[in-house]
mmCIF file of C-alpha atoms in Angstrom:
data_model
loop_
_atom_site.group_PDB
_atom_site.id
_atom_site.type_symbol
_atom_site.label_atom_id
_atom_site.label_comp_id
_atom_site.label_asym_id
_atom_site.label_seq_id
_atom_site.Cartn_x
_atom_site.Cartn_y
_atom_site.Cartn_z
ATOM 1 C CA UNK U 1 -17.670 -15.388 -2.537
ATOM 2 C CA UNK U 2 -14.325 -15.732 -4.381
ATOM 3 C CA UNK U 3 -11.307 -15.891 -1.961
ATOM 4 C CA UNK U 4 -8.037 -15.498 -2.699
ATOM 5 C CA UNK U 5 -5.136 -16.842 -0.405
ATOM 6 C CA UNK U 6 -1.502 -15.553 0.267
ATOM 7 C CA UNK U 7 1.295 -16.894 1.436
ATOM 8 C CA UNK U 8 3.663 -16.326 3.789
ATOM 9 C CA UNK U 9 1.542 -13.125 5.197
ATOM 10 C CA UNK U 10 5.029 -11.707 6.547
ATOM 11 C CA UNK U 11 8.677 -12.862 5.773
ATOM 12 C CA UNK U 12 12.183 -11.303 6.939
ATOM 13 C CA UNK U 13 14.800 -12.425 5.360
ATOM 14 C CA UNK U 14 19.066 -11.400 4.231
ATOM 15 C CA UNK U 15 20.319 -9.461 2.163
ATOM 16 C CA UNK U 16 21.177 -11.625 -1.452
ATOM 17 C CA UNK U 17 18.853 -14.440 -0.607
ATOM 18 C CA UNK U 18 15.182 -15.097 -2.210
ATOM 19 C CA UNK U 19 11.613 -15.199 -1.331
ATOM 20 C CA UNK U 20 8.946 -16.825 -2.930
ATOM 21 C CA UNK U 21 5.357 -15.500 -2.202
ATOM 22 C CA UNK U 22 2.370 -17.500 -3.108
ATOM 23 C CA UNK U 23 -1.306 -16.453 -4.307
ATOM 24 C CA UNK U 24 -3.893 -19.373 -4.646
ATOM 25 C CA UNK U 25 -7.668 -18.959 -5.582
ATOM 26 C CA UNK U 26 -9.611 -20.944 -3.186
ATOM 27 C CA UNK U 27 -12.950 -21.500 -4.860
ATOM 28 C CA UNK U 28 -12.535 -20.549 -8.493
ATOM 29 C CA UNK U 29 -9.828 -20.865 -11.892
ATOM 30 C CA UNK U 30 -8.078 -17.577 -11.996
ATOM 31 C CA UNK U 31 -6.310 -17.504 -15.689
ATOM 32 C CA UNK U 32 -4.998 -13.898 -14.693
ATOM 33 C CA UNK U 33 -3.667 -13.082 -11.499
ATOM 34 C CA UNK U 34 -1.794 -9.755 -10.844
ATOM 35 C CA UNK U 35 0.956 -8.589 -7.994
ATOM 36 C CA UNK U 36 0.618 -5.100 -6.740
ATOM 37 C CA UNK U 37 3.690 -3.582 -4.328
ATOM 38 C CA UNK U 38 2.548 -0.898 -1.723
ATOM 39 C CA UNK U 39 5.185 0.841 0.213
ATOM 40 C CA UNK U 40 4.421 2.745 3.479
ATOM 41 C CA UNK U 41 1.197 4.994 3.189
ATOM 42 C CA UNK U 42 0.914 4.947 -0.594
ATOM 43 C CA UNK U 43 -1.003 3.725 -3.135
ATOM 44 C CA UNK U 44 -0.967 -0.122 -4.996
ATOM 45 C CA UNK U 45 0.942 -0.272 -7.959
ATOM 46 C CA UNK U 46 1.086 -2.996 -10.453
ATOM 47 C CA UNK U 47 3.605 -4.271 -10.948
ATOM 48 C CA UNK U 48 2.889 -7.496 -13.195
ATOM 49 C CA UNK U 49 0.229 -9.401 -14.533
ATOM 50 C CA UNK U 50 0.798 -13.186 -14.091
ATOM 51 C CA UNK U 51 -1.013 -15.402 -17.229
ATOM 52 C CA UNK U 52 -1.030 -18.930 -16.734
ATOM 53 C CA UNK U 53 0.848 -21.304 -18.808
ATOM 54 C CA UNK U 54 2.572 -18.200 -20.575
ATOM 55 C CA UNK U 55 4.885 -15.661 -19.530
ATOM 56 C CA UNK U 56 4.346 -12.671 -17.075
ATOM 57 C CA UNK U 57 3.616 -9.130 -18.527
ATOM 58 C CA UNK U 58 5.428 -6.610 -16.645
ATOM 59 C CA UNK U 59 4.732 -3.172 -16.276
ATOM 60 C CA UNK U 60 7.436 -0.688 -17.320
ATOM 61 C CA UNK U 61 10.321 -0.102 -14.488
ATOM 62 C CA UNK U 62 10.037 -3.521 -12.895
ATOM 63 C CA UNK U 63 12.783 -5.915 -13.084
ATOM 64 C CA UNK U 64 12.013 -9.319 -14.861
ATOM 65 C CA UNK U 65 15.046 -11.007 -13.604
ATOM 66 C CA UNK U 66 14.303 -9.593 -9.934
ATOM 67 C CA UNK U 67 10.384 -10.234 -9.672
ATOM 68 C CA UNK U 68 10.245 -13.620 -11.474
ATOM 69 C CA UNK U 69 6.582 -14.634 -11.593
ATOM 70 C CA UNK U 70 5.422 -18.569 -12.294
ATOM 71 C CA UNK U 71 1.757 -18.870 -13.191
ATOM 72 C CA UNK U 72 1.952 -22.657 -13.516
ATOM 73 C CA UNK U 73 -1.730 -23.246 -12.663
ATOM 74 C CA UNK U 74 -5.226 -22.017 -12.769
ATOM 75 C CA UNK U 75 -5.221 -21.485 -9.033
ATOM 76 C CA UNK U 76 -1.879 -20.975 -8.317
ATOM 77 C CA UNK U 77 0.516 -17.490 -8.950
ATOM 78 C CA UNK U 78 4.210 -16.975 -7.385
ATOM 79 C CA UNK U 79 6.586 -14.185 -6.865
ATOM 80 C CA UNK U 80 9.776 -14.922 -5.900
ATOM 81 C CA UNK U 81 12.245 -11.662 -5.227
ATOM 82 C CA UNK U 82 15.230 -12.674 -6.059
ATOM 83 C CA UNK U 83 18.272 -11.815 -4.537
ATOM 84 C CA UNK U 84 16.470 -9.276 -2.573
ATOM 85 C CA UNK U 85 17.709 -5.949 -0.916
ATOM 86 C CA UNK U 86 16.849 -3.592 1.642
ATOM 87 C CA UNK U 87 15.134 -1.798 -1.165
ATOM 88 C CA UNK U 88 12.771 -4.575 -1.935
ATOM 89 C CA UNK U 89 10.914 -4.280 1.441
ATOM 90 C CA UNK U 90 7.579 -3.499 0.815
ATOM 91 C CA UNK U 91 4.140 -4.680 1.082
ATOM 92 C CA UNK U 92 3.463 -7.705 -1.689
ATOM 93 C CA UNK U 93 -0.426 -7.758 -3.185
ATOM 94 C CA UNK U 94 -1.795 -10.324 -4.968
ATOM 95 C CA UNK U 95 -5.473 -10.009 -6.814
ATOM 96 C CA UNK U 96 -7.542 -12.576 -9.419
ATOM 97 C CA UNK U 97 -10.885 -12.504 -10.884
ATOM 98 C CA UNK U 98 -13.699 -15.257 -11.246
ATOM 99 C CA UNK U 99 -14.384 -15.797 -14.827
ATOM 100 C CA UNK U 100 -16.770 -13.669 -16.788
ATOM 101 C CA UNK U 101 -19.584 -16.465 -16.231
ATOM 102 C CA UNK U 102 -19.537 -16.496 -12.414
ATOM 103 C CA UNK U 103 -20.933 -14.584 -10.026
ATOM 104 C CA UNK U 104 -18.375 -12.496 -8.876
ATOM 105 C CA UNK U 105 -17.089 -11.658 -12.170
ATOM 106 C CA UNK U 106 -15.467 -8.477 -13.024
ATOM 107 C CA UNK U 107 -14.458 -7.800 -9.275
ATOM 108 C CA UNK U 108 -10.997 -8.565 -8.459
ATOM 109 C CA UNK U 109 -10.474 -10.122 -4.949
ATOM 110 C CA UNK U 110 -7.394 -9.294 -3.024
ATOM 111 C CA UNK U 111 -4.675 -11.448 -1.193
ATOM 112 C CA UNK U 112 -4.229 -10.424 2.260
ATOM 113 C CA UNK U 113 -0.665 -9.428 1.572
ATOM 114 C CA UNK U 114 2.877 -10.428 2.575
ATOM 115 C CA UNK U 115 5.088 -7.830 4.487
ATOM 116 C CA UNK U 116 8.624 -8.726 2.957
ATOM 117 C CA UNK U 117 11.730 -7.345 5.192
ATOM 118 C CA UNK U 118 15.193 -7.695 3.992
ATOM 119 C CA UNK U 119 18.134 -6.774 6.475
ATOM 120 C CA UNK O 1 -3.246 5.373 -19.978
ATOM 121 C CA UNK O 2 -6.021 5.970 -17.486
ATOM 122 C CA UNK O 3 -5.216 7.828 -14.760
ATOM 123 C CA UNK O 4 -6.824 8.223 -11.270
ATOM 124 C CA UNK O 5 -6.785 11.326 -8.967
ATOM 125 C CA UNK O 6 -7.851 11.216 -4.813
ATOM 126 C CA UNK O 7 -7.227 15.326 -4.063
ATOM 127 C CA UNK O 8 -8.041 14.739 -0.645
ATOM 128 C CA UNK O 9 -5.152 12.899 1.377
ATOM 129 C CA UNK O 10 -6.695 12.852 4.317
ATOM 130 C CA UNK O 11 -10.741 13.619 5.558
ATOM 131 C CA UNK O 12 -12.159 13.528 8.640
ATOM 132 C CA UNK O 13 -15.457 13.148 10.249
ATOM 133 C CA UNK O 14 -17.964 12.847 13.076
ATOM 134 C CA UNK O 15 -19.157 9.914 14.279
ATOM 135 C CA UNK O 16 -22.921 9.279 12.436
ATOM 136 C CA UNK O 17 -22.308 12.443 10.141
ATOM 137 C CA UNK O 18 -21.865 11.656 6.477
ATOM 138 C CA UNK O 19 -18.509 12.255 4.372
ATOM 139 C CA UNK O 20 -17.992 12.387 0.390
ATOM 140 C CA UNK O 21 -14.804 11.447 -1.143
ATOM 141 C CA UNK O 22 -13.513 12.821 -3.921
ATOM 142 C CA UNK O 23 -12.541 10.994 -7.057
ATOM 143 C CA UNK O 24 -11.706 11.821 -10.952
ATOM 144 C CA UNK O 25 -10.412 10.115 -13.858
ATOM 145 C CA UNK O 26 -9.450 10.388 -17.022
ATOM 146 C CA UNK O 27 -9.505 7.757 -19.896
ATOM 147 C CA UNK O 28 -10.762 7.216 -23.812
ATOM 148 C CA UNK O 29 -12.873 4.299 -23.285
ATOM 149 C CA UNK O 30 -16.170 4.757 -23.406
ATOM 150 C CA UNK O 31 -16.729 1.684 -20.840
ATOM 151 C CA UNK O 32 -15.585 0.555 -17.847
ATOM 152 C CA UNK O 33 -15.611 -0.348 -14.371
ATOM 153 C CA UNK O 34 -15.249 1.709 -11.245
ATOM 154 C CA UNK O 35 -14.406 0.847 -7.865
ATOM 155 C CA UNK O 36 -14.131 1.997 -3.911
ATOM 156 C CA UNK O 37 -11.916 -0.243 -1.938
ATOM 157 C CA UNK O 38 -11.085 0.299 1.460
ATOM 158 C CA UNK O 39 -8.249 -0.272 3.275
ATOM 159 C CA UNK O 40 -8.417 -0.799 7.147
ATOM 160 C CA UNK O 41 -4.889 -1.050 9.271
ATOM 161 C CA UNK O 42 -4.970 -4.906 8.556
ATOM 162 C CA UNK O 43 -4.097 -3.901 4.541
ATOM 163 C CA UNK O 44 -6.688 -6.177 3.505
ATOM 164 C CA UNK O 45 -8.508 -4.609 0.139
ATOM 165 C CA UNK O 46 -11.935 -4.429 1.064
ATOM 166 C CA UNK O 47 -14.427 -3.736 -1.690
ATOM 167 C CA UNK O 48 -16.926 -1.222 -0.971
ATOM 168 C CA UNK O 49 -18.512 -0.428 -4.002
ATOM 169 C CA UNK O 50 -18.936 -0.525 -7.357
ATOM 170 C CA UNK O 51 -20.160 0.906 -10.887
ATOM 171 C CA UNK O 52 -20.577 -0.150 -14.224
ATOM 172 C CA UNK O 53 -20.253 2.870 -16.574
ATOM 173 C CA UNK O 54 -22.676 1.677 -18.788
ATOM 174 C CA UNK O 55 -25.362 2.186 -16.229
ATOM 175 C CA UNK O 56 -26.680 6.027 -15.567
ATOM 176 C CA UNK O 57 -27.778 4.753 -11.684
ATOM 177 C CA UNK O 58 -25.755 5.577 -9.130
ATOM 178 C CA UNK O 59 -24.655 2.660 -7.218
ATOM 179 C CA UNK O 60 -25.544 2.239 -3.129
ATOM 180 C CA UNK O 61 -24.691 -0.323 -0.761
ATOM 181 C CA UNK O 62 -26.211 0.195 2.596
ATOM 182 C CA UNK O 63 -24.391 3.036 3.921
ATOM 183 C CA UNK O 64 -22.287 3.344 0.929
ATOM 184 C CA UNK O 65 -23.339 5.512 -1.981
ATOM 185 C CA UNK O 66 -21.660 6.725 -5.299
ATOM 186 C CA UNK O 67 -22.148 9.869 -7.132
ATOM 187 C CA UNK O 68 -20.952 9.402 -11.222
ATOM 188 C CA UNK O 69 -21.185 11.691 -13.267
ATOM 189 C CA UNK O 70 -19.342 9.940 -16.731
ATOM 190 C CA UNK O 71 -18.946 13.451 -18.580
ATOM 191 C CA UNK O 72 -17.186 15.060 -15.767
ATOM 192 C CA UNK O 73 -15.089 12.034 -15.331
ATOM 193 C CA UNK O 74 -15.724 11.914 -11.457
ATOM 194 C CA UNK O 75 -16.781 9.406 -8.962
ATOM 195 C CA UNK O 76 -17.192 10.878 -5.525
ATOM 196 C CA UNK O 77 -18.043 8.089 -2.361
ATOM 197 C CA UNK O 78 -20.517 9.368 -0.040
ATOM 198 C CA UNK O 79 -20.502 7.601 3.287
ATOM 199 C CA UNK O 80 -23.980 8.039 5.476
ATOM 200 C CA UNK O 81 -24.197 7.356 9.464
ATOM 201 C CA UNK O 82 -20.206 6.981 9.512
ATOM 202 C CA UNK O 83 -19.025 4.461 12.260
ATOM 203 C CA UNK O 84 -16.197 3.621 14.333
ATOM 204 C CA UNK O 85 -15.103 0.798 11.513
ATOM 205 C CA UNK O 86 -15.507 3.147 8.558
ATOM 206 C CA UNK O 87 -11.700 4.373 9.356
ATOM 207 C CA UNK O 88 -9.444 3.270 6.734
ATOM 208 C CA UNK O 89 -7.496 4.549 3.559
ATOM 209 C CA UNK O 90 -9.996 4.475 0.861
ATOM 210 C CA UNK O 91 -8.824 3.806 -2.698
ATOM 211 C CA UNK O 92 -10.497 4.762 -5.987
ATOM 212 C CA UNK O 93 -9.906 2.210 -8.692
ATOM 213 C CA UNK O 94 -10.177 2.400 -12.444
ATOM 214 C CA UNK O 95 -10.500 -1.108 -14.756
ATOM 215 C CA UNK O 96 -11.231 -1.853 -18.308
ATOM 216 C CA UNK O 97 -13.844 -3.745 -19.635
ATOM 217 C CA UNK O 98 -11.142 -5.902 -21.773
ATOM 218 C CA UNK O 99 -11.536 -9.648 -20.491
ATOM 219 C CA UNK O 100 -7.727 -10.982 -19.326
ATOM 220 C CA UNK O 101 -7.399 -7.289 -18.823
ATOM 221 C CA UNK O 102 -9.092 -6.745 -15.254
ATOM 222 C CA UNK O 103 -5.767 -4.836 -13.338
ATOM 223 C CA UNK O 104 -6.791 -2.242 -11.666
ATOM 224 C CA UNK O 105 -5.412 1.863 -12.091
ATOM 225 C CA UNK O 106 -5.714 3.360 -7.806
ATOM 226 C CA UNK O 107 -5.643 7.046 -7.014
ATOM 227 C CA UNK O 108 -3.258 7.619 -4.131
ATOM 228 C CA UNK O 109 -6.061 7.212 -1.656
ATOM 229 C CA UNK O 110 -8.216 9.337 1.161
ATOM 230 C CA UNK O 111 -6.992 8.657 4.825
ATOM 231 C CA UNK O 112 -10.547 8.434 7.021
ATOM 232 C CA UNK O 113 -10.256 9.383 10.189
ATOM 233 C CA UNK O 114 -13.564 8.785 12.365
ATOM 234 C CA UNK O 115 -14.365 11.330 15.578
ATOM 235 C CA UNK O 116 -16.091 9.881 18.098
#
């Protein structure tokens, strides 16, 4: 089945520097990937939608400049928080789809999620 | 905007009894995809389940069934025999048909809590 890989699974870093998370498909081209936050005992919300070879869409309320997404390949999706905050701890979600023509289309598959601190 | 309602933040039940969660939505498009995930401590997004709203048949997998009723706009989880492993936060999950346009809309989510 399609797998979906992400990277670091838990990072603590300081205040004002960045963090770059990665999301890789392992066994299939993902043209759309998409980043989902979580915060303690809530729901996922999206927060952009990450199109290779073309810019992010963001939904409304999230920072471009702080969440810059890089969708530079068809397997391959980055977030890097930029000079993060206390506030930007949270839990980091990462999801693709298999094309329409494979067998696992129309199901997203989830990253396993990076737990980002900042002290 | 579709929206996605879990009025139950929190259910409980015994070991091998069964368990429905609640689920409703609202949206204009006449199709579209539904989903269960499940969420055990690990945060991992499990999928349990899903249905095609284009099809009148209720989805099952093993244990796992789904009642959907399209006009009432609900999609209740009904989960037979529940074991040990069933406890985790489950999420309903809304997505559009639209290719390129597969993000997913999650109700807050039902807390499972398994009694032995």
């Amino acid at each position: 089945g399609a797998v979906v890989s992400q990277h670091p699974s838990w990072v603590i870093c300081k205040s004002g520097t960045s963090v770059k998370i990665e999301c890789r498909s392992l066994d299939f081209q993902a043209t759309t990937m998409f980043w989902y936050r979580q915060f303690p005992k809530q729901s996922l919300m999206l927060m952009a939608t990450s199109n290779e070879g073309s810019k992010a869409t963001y939904e409304q309320g999230v920072e471009k400049d702080k969440f810059l997404i890089n969708h530079a390949s068809l397997t391959l999706s980055t977030l890097t928080v930029t000079s993060a905050h206390p506030e930007d701890s949270s839990f980091y979600i990462c999801s693709a789809s298999p094309p329409p023509t494979s067998s696992g289309a129309n199901v997203l598959t989830f990253g396993a999620g990076s737990r980002l601190t900042v002290l | 905007a579709q929206t996605v309602t879990q009025s139950q933040p929190e259910m409980s039940v015994q070991e091998a009894e069964t368990v429905t969660l609640s689920c409703t939505y609202d949206t204009s498009e006449s199709d579209y995809y539904l989903f269960w995930y499940k969420q055990p401590p690990s945060r991992q997004m499990i999928l349990v389940i899903r249905q095609e709203a284009y099809k009148q048949q209720n989805a099952t997998e093993n244990r796992f069934s789904v009642n959907f009723q399209k006009a009432a706009k609900s999609f209740s989880l009904k989960i037979s025999d529940s074991q040990l492993g069933d406890a985790a936060m489950y999420f309903c999950a809304y997505r559009s048909p639209i290719f390129g346009n597969e993000k997913l809309t999650f109700g807050t989510g039902t807390r499972l809590t398994i009694i032995p």
